[in-house]
């Protein structure tokens, strides 16, 4: 900027403004900075800019905002596009940086600079901001100019510098989104980090194709560590270019330490990547800075408002305001409605700032708050999905019932599905920090969700971790509970030896602790494993023993579950009348208890019994009622079970088309649940389709 103020005693009147509104038409400013030497990987963005700028503007010049995090290459992209289209703006190009060393540049100073650049004698520039703006509009009304405003901080800065000529262009770069410019007809182009191919193209420009090809694996690792930020890639590449004998792998090794990475990305006298990010960070309000730091302790890759509020230990409405600021400043990305994530380098930066502005103890405390928040929400969801099951976790007893609940089962299941990867990460993080009691409680609370969805990979991985934590806690009852839950998953995957092993250990632990409920559960799960392995006599004994124990405990739901399983075994043994008696009694109990899922599953088994007893009409009635229930509660896995039963019933009565359709849909639902029955269902559908 040429001057911060002008001692102008000869201007300021309307006549003075009128005499100087034409400026010097022979002056054609060419103020754009030199193009960066390295530019690659932005072909799609250049094409997007062409399309955005080519769109018809409703009134006035085109206004385009390039927004993105610090170091992502916004200015380089703008300069490249403007250089390629220089001839379209015959009256010149204006440039100004709007973030000065002492803070945001005043819009009046920008107009001062632009008026002089357009040929107005310095002494003729008005002092009054309104008169400067009027002169600027008059000077640009019939000119075709390009204006590049770099590092804009506010919409007001930009608005003052928009020329009047309809054929002009204003291109703005900003770490903020400058949402207020929507009123001025702005269009936005979000500049994202480069993908791997773009990152490699930048490194190839700097290091040369031969060096990149010679150390291809190390160069890909380097690109990954720079996380697609052109600034980081340029610094890392420049460091290597000055040392042609240095192995790329050495640079990779220097950057692999997360706590040293940002400081390593610097050249001798130039600011480091950390310094660039620090400068932007210090412009945030204190609440936004706190949230930025604390959310870096979140165990997963993305998070919602509730988790952010827990991390920062603030109310959700305060967290929402801070998140808006972080989004506006491009410190976070919104990947879905109210779902946020960090760019990789910004995540490293946020964790670094946690150490600088507070302590790693603060970060650990934030991590614990988030994990406890996930546990509490999972407990609340589980109570909606599976309300009748006896629990061990202390959170079930200490729940604050004023806590917001889920509207219904579908809402609870939807939240658990959305947070599934975060819950897995929460279990892993709890185990890493030694918060064993939190890890096993999350696993217990996910029982109902896993029953409904059958995400077996997550189920087994999380329970493996949760079991180790329960053992470290010395909590034998928790260990028994998790072993039975894990054994159930093994049985469904036909890993019957593993299922027997887990439930035998669960039974022993339950007997050691005189936990009769856990004994009944383990016996029932042993019956399931025996049935799957084909030992129907052993299965029947286990189920009857479990039924008797549940009866002594007056756990009527447990009794009904055992009677349903006994009925299933009796069907397989050909004892249909006794099977129907058991299954009808179980179905009535589940209906009385209001357990819709288990009522539907018992109707499924009842339909199978009727089918085996050659009662197709009764079978169809029971199965259709079961299908109506499972669809109402949005349970894809149980819907697959019922459809498989309907397919068998349709096939038995000779309706091949209906049978194939039911099998095909069942296969799709089983596949989504990662269940091996998917292949069985698809094979049946295929065989029926063959002539």
C-alpha angles and dihedrals in degrees: 000000000000099000138001092210139006126221093217113172094155099057141051102087124107090245091056090051092049093051093053103039093102094053116187106318091197091066111094108176117216101185103148113127119246115282114260110256092229119057125148143136098040102103094118092049092050090052091048090052091051091052095045094049092045091059113106111261114223092224137344128007126333113270118198126178119202106200132180143114123303113283096019094118104256095145093045090053092048093048093048093052093046092048091053091050099038093122092059090068104057095171094061145260126277124202136185136162109227098198109071129188091263097042140284115352115246114249090229090059090051090055091047090055095045094048092053089045089055092056104270110142109246092240090055095058108108120238095217112087092220092054092047089053092048091050091048092052091049093049094050101038094099100024129101105219138153119224122197114195110188126202096000113194101188141019089240091063090053097042092057092054099050108117122224098232111107092215094055128100132219116197117188129191118197142156085218123069093230090211091179090074089074085086088060094053095258122170121208132221114189110213107211130191115277119264120237095274092049091047091051090048090056092049090047090053090054103036102028130248095270095056092046092049092047092056100027097150094046091046091053089050089050091050090050093051091051087053095214096299108141090207091057092043091050092050094047091045093048091051090054095042091061090052107046092175095053112106115239087227089064090058090048091052090052091053099044093081101087094205093055100035101093095046090047089058096078141098123226103271101005123095115267124238085255091057092052091050092043091055091054091043093055090058091063122098115257094253092053091048091052093049091046091055098040097047089059085075091063109121097223138053098255136027144183134230095272094054091046091052090050092050093052094036093233134123116274093248090057090048091051091056093049092047090053089054092049091049092048090051092045094240088126134029124223105222095176136357105311092346116121139189140177127241105242096250092045090052089055089047093050091052090048090052089051088062094044100044100035131349139282086252087066090053091050091050089051090051091053092049091052094048091048089049090054090048093051093048091047091052090051091048092047092053089056095045100039108015101161103056119107111244138201104196114107091222089072089060097041099043114138101230090205087071111111110267131206116265094232145333093284092055092048092049091047092054092048091049091049092049097039097111091044091052090052090049090047091056091049092047093047089053091048092052092045095247091139096161090060094049097054093042091057089052093051091048092054094061095100092045093051091047089056098042107024097212089172098178092057092039095056097039093050094045092049087057094040091051092054088051094049090051091050089050090053088229103147095180091054090046091052091049093051093044090055091048091049092045089055091057092048091051092051089051089050092246089136098164090056090046092053092047095052095045095045087055090045091052092050092049091047091052091048091054096038088238101158093180091056089047091054091048093049092048091051092049090049088054089053091052092046091050091050091049090052099251098128096169092056091044091053091051093050093048094048092049089050091048092053092049092048089050091054088050090049089233096151095180089054090049090052092049091053092047090052091052091046089052090053091052091048090053090054089050091052095247094132103162093052090043092055090050092053094045095047090051091049092048092050092051093049091049091050091050092049094238098147097179095052090042088055093046091050089051087052091056090044089054089051090051092051090048092052089048089054095250099131097167093053090045092053092049094051094045095048090051089051091050092052091053098047092047091050092055094043098239109154096181095053089043087058090053093052093045089053088054092048090049091055091047092049091047091051092055092045100254095136096170094054091044093052091048092051093047092047094052091044089054092053092051093046090050091053088054092049089240120155090225086079092080092047093052094046091049091053092049091049094049091052091050092057116095 
